[in-house]
Structures are given as C-alpha cells and as structure tokens.
Tab-separated table of N, CA and C and ligand atoms in Angstrom:
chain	number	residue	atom	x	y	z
U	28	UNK	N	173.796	121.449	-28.104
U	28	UNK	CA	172.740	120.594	-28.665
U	28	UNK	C	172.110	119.763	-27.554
U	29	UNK	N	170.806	119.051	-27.673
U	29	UNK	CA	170.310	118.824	-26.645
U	29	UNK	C	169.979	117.444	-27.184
U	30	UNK	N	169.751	116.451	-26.502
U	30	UNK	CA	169.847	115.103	-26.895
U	30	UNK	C	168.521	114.767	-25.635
U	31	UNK	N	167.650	113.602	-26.549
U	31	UNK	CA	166.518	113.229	-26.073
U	31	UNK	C	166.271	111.894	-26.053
U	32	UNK	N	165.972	111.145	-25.360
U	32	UNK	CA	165.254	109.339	-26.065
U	32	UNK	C	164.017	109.748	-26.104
U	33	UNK	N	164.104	108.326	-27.394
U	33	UNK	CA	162.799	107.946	-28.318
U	33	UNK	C	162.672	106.687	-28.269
U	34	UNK	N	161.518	105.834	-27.755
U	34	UNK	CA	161.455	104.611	-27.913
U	34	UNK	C	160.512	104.106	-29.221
U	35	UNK	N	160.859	103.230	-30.265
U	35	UNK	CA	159.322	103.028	-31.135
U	35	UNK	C	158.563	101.771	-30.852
U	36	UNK	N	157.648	101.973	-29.787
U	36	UNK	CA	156.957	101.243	-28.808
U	36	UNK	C	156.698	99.345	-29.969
U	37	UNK	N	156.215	98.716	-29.300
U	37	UNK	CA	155.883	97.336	-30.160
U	37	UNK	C	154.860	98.052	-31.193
U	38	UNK	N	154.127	98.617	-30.396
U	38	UNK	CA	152.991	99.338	-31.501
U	38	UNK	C	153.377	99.642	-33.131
U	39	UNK	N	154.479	99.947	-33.072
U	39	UNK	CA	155.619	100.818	-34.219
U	39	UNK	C	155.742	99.848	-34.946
U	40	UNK	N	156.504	99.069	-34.256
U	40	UNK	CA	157.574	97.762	-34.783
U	40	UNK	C	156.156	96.644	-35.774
U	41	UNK	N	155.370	96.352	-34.740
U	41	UNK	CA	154.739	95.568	-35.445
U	41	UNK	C	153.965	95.787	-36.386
U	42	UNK	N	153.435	97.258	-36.761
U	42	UNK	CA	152.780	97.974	-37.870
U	42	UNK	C	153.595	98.050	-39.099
U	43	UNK	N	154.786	97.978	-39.010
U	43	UNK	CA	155.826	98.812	-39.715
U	43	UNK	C	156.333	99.825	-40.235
U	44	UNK	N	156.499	100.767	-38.994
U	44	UNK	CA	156.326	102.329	-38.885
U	44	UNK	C	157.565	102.803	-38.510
U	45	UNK	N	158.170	101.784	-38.221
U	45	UNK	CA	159.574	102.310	-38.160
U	45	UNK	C	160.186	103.280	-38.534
U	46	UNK	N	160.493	103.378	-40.157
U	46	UNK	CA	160.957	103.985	-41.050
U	46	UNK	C	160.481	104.903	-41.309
U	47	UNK	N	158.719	105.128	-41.250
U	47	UNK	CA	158.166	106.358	-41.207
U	47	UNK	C	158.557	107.348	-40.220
U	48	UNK	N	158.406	106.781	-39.064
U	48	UNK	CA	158.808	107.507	-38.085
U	48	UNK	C	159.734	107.873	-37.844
U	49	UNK	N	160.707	107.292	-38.089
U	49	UNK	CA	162.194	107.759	-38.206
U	49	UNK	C	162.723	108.635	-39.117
U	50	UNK	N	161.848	109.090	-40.543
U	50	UNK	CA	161.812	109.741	-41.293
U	50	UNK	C	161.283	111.205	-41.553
U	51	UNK	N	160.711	111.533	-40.400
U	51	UNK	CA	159.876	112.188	-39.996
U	51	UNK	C	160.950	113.136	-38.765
U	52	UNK	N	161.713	112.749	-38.079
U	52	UNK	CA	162.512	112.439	-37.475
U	52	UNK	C	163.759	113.758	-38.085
U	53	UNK	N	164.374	112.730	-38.971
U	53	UNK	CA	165.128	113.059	-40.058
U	53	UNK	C	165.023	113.929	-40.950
U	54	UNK	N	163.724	114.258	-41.496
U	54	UNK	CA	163.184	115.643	-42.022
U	54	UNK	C	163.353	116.181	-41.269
U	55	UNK	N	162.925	116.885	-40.273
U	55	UNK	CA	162.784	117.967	-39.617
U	55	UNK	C	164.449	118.457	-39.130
U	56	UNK	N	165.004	117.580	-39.671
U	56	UNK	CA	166.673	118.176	-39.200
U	56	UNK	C	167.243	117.907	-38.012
U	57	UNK	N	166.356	116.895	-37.133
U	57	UNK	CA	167.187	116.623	-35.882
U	57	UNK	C	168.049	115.126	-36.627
U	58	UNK	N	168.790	114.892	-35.414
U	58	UNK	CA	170.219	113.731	-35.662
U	58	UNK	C	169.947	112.827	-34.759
U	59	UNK	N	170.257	111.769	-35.291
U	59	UNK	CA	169.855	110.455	-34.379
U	59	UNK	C	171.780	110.370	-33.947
U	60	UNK	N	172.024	109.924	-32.696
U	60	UNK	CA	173.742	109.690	-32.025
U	60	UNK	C	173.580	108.723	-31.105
U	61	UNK	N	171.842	107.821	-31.305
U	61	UNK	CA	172.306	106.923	-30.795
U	61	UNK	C	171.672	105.784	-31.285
U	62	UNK	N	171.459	103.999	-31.660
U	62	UNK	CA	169.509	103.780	-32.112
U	62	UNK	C	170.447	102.487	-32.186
U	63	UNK	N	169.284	101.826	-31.205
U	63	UNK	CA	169.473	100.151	-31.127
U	63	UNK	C	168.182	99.477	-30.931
U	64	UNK	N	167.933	98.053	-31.097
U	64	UNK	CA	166.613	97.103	-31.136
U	64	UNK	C	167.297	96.467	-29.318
U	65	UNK	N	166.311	96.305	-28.632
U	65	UNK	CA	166.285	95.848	-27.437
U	65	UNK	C	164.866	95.139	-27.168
U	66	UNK	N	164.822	93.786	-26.669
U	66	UNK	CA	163.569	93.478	-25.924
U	66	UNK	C	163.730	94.406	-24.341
U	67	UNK	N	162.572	94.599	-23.947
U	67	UNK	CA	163.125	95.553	-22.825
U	67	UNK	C	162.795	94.249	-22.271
U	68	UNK	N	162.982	94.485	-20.130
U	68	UNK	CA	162.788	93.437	-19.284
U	68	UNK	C	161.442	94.097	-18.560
U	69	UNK	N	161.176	93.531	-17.791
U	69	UNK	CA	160.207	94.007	-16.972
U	69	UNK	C	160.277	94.994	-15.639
U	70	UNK	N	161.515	94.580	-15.367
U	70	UNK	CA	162.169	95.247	-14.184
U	70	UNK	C	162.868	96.527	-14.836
U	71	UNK	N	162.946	96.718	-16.040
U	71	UNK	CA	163.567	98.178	-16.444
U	71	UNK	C	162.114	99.301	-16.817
U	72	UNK	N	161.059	98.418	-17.141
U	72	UNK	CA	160.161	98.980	-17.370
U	72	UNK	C	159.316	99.143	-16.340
U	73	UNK	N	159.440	98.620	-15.134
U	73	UNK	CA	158.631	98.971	-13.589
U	73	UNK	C	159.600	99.998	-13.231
U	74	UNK	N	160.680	100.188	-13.418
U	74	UNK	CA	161.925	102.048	-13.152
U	74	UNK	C	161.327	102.731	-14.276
U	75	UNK	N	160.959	102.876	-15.392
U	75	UNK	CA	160.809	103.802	-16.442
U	75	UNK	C	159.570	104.153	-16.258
U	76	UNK	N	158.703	103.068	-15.882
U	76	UNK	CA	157.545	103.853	-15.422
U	76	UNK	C	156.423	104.185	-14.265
U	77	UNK	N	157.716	104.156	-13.641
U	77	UNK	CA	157.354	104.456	-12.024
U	77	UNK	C	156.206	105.508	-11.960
U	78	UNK	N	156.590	106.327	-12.862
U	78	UNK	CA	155.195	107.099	-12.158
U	78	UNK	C	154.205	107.460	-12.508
U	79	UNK	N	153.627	105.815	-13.077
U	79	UNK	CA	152.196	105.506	-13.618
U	79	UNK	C	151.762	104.303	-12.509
U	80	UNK	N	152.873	103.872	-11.429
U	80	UNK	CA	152.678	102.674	-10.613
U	80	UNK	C	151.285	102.350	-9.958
U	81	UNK	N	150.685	103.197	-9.378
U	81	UNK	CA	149.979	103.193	-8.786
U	81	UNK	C	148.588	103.082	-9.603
U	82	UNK	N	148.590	102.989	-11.171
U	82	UNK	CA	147.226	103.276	-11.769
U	82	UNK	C	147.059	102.022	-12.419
U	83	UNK	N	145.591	101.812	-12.275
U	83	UNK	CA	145.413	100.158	-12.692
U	83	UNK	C	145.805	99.290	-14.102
U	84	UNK	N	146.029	100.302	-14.933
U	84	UNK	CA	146.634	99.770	-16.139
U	84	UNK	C	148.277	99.481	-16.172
U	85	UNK	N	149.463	99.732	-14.990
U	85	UNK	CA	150.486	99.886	-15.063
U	85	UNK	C	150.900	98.598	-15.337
U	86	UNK	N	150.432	97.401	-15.185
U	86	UNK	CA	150.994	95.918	-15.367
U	86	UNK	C	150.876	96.050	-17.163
U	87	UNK	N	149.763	96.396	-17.704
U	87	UNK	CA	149.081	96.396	-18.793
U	87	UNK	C	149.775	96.874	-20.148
U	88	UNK	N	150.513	98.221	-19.543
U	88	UNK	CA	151.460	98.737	-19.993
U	88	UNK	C	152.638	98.589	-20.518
U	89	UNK	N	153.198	97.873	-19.470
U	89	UNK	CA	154.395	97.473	-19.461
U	89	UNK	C	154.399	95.697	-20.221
U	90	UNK	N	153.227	95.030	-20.095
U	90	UNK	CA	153.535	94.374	-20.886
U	90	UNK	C	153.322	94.610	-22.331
U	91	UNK	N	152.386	95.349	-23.177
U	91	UNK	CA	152.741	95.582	-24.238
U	91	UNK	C	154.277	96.306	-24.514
U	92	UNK	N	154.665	96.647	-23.550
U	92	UNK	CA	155.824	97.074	-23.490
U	92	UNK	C	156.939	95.914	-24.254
U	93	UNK	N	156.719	94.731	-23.916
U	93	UNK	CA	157.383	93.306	-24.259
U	93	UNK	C	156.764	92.700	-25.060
U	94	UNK	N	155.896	93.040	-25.813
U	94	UNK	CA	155.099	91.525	-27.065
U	94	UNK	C	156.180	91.954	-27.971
U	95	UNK	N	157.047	92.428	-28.033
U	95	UNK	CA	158.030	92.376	-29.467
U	95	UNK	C	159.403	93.033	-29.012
U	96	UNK	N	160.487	93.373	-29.232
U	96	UNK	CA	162.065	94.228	-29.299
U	96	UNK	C	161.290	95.500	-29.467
U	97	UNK	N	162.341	96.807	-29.319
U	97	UNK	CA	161.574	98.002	-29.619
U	97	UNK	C	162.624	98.385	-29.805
U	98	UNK	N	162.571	99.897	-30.255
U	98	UNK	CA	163.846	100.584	-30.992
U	98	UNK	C	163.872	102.182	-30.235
U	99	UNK	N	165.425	102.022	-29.783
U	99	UNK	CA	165.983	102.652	-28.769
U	99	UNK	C	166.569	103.651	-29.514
U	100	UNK	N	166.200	105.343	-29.680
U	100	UNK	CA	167.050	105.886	-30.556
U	100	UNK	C	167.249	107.693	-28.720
U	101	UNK	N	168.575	107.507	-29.433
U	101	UNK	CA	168.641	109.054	-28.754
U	101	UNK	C	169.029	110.023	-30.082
U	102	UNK	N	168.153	111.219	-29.913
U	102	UNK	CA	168.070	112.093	-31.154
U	102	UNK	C	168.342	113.564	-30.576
U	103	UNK	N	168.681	114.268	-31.304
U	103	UNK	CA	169.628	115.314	-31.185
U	103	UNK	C	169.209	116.722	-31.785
U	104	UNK	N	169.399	117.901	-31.176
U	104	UNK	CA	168.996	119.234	-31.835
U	104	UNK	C	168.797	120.042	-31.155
U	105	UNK	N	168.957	121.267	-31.284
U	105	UNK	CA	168.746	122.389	-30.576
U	105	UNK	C	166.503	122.129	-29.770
U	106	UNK	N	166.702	122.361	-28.966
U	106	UNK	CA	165.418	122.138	-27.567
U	106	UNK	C	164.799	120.714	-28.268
U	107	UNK	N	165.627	119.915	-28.804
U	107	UNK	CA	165.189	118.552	-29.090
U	107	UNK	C	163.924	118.013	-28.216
U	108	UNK	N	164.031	118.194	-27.147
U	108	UNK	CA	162.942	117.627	-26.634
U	108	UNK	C	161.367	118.055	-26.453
U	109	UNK	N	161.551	119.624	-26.369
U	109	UNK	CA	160.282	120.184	-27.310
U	109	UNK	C	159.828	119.587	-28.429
U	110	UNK	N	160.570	119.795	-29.646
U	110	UNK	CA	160.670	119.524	-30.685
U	110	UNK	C	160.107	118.504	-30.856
U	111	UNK	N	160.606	117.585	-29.999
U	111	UNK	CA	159.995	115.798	-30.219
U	111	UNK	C	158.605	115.166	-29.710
U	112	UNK	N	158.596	116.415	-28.400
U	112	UNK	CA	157.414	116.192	-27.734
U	112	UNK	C	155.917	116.665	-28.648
U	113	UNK	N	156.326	117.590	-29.260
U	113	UNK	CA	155.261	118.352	-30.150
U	113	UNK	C	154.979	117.390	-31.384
U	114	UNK	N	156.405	116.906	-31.812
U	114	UNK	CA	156.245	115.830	-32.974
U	114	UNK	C	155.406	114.973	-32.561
U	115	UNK	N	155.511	114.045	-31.624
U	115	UNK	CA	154.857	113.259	-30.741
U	115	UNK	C	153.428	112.839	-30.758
U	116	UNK	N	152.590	114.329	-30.428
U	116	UNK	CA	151.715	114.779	-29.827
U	116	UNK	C	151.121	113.775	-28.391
U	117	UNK	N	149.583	114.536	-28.198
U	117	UNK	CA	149.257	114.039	-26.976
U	117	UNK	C	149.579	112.200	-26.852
U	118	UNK	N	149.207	112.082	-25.232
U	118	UNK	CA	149.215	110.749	-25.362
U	118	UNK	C	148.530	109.984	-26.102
U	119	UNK	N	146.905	110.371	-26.037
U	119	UNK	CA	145.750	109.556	-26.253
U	119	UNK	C	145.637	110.208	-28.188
U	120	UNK	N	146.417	109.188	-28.862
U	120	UNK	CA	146.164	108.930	-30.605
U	120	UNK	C	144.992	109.297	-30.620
U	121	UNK	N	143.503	109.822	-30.500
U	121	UNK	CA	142.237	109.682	-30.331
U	121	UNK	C	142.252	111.602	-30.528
U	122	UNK	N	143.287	112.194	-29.482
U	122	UNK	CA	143.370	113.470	-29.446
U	122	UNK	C	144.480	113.903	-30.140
U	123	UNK	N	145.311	113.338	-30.698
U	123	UNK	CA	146.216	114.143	-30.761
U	123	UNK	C	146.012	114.706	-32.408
U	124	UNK	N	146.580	116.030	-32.742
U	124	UNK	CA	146.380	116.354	-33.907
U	124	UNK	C	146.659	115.718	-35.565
U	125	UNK	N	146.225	115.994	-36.126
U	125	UNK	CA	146.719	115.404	-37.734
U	125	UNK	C	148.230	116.083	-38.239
U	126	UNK	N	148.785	115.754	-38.435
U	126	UNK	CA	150.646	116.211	-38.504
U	126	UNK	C	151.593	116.049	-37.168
U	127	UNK	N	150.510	115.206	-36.342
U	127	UNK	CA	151.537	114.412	-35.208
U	127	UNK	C	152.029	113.170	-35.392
U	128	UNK	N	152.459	112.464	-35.257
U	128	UNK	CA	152.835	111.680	-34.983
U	128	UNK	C	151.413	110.009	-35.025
U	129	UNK	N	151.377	110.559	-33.760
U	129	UNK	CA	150.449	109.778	-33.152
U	129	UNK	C	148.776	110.232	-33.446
U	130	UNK	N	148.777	111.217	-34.092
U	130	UNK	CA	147.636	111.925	-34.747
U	130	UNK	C	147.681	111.474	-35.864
U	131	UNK	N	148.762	111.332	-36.744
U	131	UNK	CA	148.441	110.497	-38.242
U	131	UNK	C	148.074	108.882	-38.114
U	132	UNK	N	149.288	108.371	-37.425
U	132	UNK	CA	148.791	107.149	-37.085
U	132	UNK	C	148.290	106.278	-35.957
U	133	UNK	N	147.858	107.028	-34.769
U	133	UNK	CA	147.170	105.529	-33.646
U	133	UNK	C	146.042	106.450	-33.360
U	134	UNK	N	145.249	105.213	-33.087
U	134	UNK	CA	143.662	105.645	-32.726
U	134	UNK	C	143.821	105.050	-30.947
U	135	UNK	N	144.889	104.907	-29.768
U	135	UNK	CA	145.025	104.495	-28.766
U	135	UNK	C	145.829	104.988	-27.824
U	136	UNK	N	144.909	105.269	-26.336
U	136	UNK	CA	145.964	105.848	-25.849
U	136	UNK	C	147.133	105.371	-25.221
U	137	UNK	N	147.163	103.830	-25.342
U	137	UNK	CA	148.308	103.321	-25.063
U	137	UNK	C	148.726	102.220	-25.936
U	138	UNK	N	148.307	101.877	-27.427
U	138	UNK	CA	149.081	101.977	-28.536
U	138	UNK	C	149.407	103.200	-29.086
U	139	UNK	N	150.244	103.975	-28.659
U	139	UNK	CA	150.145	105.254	-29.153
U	139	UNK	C	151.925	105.296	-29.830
U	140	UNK	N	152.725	104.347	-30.114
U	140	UNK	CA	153.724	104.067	-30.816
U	140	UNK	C	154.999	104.690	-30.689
U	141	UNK	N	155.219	105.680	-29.763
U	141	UNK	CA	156.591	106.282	-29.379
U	141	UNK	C	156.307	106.532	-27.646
U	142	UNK	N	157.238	106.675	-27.404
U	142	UNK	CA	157.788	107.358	-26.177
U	142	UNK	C	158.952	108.291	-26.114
U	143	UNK	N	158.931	109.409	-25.564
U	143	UNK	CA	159.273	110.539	-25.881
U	143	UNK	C	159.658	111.646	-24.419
U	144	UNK	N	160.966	111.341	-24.099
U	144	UNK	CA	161.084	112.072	-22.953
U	144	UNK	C	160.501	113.665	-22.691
U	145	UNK	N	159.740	113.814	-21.374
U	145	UNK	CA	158.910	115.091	-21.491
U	145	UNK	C	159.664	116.387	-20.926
U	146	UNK	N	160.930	116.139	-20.705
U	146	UNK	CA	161.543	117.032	-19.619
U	146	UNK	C	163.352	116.847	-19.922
U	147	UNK	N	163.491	117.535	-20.259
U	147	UNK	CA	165.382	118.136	-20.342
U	147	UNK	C	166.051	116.898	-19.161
U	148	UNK	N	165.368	116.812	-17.529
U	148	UNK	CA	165.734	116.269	-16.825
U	148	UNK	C	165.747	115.133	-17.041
U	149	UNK	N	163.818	114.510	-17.327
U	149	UNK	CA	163.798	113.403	-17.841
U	149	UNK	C	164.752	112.881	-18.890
U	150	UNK	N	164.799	113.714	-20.266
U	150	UNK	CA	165.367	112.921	-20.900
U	150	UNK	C	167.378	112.501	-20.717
U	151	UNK	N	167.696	113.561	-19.990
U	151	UNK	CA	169.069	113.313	-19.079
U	151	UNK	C	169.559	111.890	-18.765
U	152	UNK	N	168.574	111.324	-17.404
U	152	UNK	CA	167.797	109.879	-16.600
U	152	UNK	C	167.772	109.165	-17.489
U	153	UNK	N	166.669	109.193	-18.619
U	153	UNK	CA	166.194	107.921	-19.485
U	153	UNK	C	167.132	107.774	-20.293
U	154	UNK	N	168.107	108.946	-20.969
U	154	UNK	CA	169.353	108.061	-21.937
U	154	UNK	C	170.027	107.604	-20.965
U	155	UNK	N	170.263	107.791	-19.805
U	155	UNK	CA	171.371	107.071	-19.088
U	155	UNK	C	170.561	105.160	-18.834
U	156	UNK	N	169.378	105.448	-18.746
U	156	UNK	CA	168.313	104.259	-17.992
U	156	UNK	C	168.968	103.126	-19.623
U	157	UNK	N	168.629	103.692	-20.724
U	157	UNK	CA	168.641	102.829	-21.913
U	157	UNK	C	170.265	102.940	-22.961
U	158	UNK	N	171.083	103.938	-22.724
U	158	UNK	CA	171.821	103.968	-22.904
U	158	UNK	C	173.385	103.516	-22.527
U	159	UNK	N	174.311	102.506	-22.715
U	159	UNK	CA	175.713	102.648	-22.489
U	159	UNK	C	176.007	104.092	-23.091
U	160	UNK	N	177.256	104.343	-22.440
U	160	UNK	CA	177.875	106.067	-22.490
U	160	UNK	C	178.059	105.953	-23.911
U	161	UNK	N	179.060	104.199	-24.301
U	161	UNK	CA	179.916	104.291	-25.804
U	161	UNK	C	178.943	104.014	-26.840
U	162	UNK	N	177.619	103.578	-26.592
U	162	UNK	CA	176.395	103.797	-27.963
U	162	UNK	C	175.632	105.317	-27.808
U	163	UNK	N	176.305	105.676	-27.404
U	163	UNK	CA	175.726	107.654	-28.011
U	163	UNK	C	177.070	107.809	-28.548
U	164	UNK	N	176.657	108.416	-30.150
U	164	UNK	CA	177.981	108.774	-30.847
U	164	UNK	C	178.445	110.542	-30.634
U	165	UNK	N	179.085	111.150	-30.766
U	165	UNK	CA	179.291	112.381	-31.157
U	165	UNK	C	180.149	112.789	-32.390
U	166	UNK	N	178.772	113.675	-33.504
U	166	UNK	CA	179.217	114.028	-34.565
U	166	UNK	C	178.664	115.193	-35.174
U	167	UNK	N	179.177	115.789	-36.227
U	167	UNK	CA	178.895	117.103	-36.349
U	167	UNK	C	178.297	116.709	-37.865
U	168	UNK	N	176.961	116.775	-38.054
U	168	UNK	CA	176.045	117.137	-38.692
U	168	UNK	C	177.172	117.770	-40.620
U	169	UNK	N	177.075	117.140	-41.646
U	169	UNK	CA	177.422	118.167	-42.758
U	169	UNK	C	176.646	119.425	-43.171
U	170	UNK	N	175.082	119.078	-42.615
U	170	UNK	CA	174.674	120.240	-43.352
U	170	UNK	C	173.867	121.264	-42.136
U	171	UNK	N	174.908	121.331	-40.935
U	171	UNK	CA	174.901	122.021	-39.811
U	171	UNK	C	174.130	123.084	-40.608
U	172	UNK	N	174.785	124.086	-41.471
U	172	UNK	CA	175.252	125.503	-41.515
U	172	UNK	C	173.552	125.492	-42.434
U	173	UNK	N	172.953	124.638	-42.992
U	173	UNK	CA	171.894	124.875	-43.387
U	173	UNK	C	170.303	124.457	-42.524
U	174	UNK	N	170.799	123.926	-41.607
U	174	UNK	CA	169.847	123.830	-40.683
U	174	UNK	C	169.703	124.966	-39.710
U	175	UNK	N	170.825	125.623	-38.991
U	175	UNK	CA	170.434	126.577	-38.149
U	175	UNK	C	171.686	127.814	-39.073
U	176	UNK	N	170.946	128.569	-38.211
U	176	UNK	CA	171.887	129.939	-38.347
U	176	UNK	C	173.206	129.979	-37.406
U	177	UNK	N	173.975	130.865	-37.896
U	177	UNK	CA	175.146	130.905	-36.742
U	177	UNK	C	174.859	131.093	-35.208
U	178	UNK	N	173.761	131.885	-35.103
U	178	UNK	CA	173.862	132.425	-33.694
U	178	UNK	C	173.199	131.219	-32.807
U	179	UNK	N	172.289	130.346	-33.750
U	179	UNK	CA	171.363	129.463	-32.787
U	179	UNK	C	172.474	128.083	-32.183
U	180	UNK	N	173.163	128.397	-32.692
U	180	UNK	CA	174.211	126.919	-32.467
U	180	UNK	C	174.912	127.172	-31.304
Z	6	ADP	P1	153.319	109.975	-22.563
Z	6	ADP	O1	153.872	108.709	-23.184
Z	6	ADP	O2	152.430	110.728	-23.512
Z	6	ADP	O3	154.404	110.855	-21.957
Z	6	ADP	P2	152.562	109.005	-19.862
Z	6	ADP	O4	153.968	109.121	-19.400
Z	6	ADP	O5	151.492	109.636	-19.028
Z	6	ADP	O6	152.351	109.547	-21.361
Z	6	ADP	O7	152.175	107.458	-19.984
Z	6	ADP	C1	153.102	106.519	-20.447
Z	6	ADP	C2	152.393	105.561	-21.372
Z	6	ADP	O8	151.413	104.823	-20.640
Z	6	ADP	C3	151.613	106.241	-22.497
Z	6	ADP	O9	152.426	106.599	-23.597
Z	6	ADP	C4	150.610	105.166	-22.843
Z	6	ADP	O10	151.184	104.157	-23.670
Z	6	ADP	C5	150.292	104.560	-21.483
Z	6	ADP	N1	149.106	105.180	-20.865
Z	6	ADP	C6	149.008	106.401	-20.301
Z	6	ADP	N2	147.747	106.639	-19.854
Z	6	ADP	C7	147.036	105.525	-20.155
Z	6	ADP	C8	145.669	105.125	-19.949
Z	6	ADP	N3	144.776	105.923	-19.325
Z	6	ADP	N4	145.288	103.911	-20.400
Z	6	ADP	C9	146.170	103.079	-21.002
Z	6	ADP	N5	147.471	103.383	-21.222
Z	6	ADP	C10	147.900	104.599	-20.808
C-alpha cells in the first residue's frame, strides 16, 4: 500500500470543507493512518516549499499558509498518490475540472484548499517533514476484500 500526505490548506478549514473533503477521500476507498490539526511555522513552510523560493509570491504563500491550524492527514491505497493527485486536480481552481476537488470548490490558484504530494518520493519526504513515525497508524482495512481484488493487494 502506498501512503501519501494531504494537507487541508486554511482555505478548507475556514470554508468548512473539511468533512467534505475528507469524505470524498473516504468514498473512493482510500484509508486515512494518519490526521492531526497543526498551526504550521514558517520555517517548516520555507523547507516544504522550497521549490517555489525563488517566485515572487513565495512569502504570500506561505503566509496564507498560517491565517488558521490546518489538517495534516496521511492517506493510504494502492498508487495513492495518483489517486489523490487526480482527486486533487490542477493547481489553478479556475482550471481544474468539475469532479475535482478543487474544480468543485475554489475559483484560486492559491486558495486552492489541499496540498497533495506529487511524487511517491515526494510524498516519502513530506510524511516524514509533518509526520512523527508513532502518528502513522498501521491497520488493515475490514472491507479490504471489497475494495480490491486479490491479486491487486
Ligand atoms: P500544487 O499544490 O498543485 O502541487 P505547486 O507545488 O506548484 O502546486 O505550488 C504550491 C502552492 O503554491 C499551490 O498549491 C498554490 O497554493 C500556490 N501557488 C502555486 N502557483 C501559484 C501562483 N502562480 N500564484 C499564487 N499561488 C500559487
């Protein structure tokens, strides 16, 4: 199984999209094993998003990053991070499709209400960046056997 972070940006929190989004989440049959509320700092968010540093909105960013706590989930599933990235959709809410994410609800490309590791590697890094080892749980799903087939597991 492949395990991914999800952040639900202030954008989320302060709309109250939480639950939608997390529900959405939860339909589709992936598993949340990890999900906490954190104000982030500033100095974790100048490492997370190093490599937007150089572009004039990066201060801009990162402080909407902080107008509120945000919600820290690592989620779980076979190519999870596909999966999540597609859920997701594009960055810019403006483009992204209707049954995304960010296509149903933001019209912004940086209120755009999740963050969503783009890369197996990435998301490796970023649960370690937001994660202690002992808040990722490991558990086996009850209704495994109806979500995938034998062979995909
Ligand atoms: P994504 O979150 O889709 O992986 P990036 O890693 O490129 O996108 O950017 C990180 C975040 O920075 C975006 O989710 C968005 O909130 C913000 N951002 C990206 N590009 C812009 C932009 N041109 N203007 C304002 N904010 C942006």
């Amino acid at each position: 199984m492949e395990r991914t972070l999800v952040i639900l940006k202030p954008s989320a929190v302060q709309r109250g999209l939480i639950g939608d989004i997390i529900t959405r989440f939860e339909k589709k049959g992936l598993m949340l094993s990890g999900m906490k509320m954190a104000w982030l700092s500033d100095e974790l968010l100048t490492e997370h998003y190093a490599h937007l540093k150089e572009k004039s909105f990066f201060k801009r960013i990162k402080d909407a990053m902080r107008v509120c706590p945000v919600i820290i989930c690592c989620v779980e599933g076979i190519d999870a991070v596909h999966v999540i990235r597609t859920m997701v959709g594009p960055t810019n809410g403006r483009d992204a499709l209707p049954g995304t994410i960010r296509g149903d609800f933001s019209m912004s490309i940086q209120e755009n209400l999740v963050h969503a590791s783009d890369s197996v590697e990435a998301a490796e890094i970023e649960l370690k960046r937001f994660f202690m080892k002992d808040e990722i749980y490991e558990y086996v799903p009850q209704l495994m056997r109806s979500l995938y087939a034998n062979d995909e597991v």
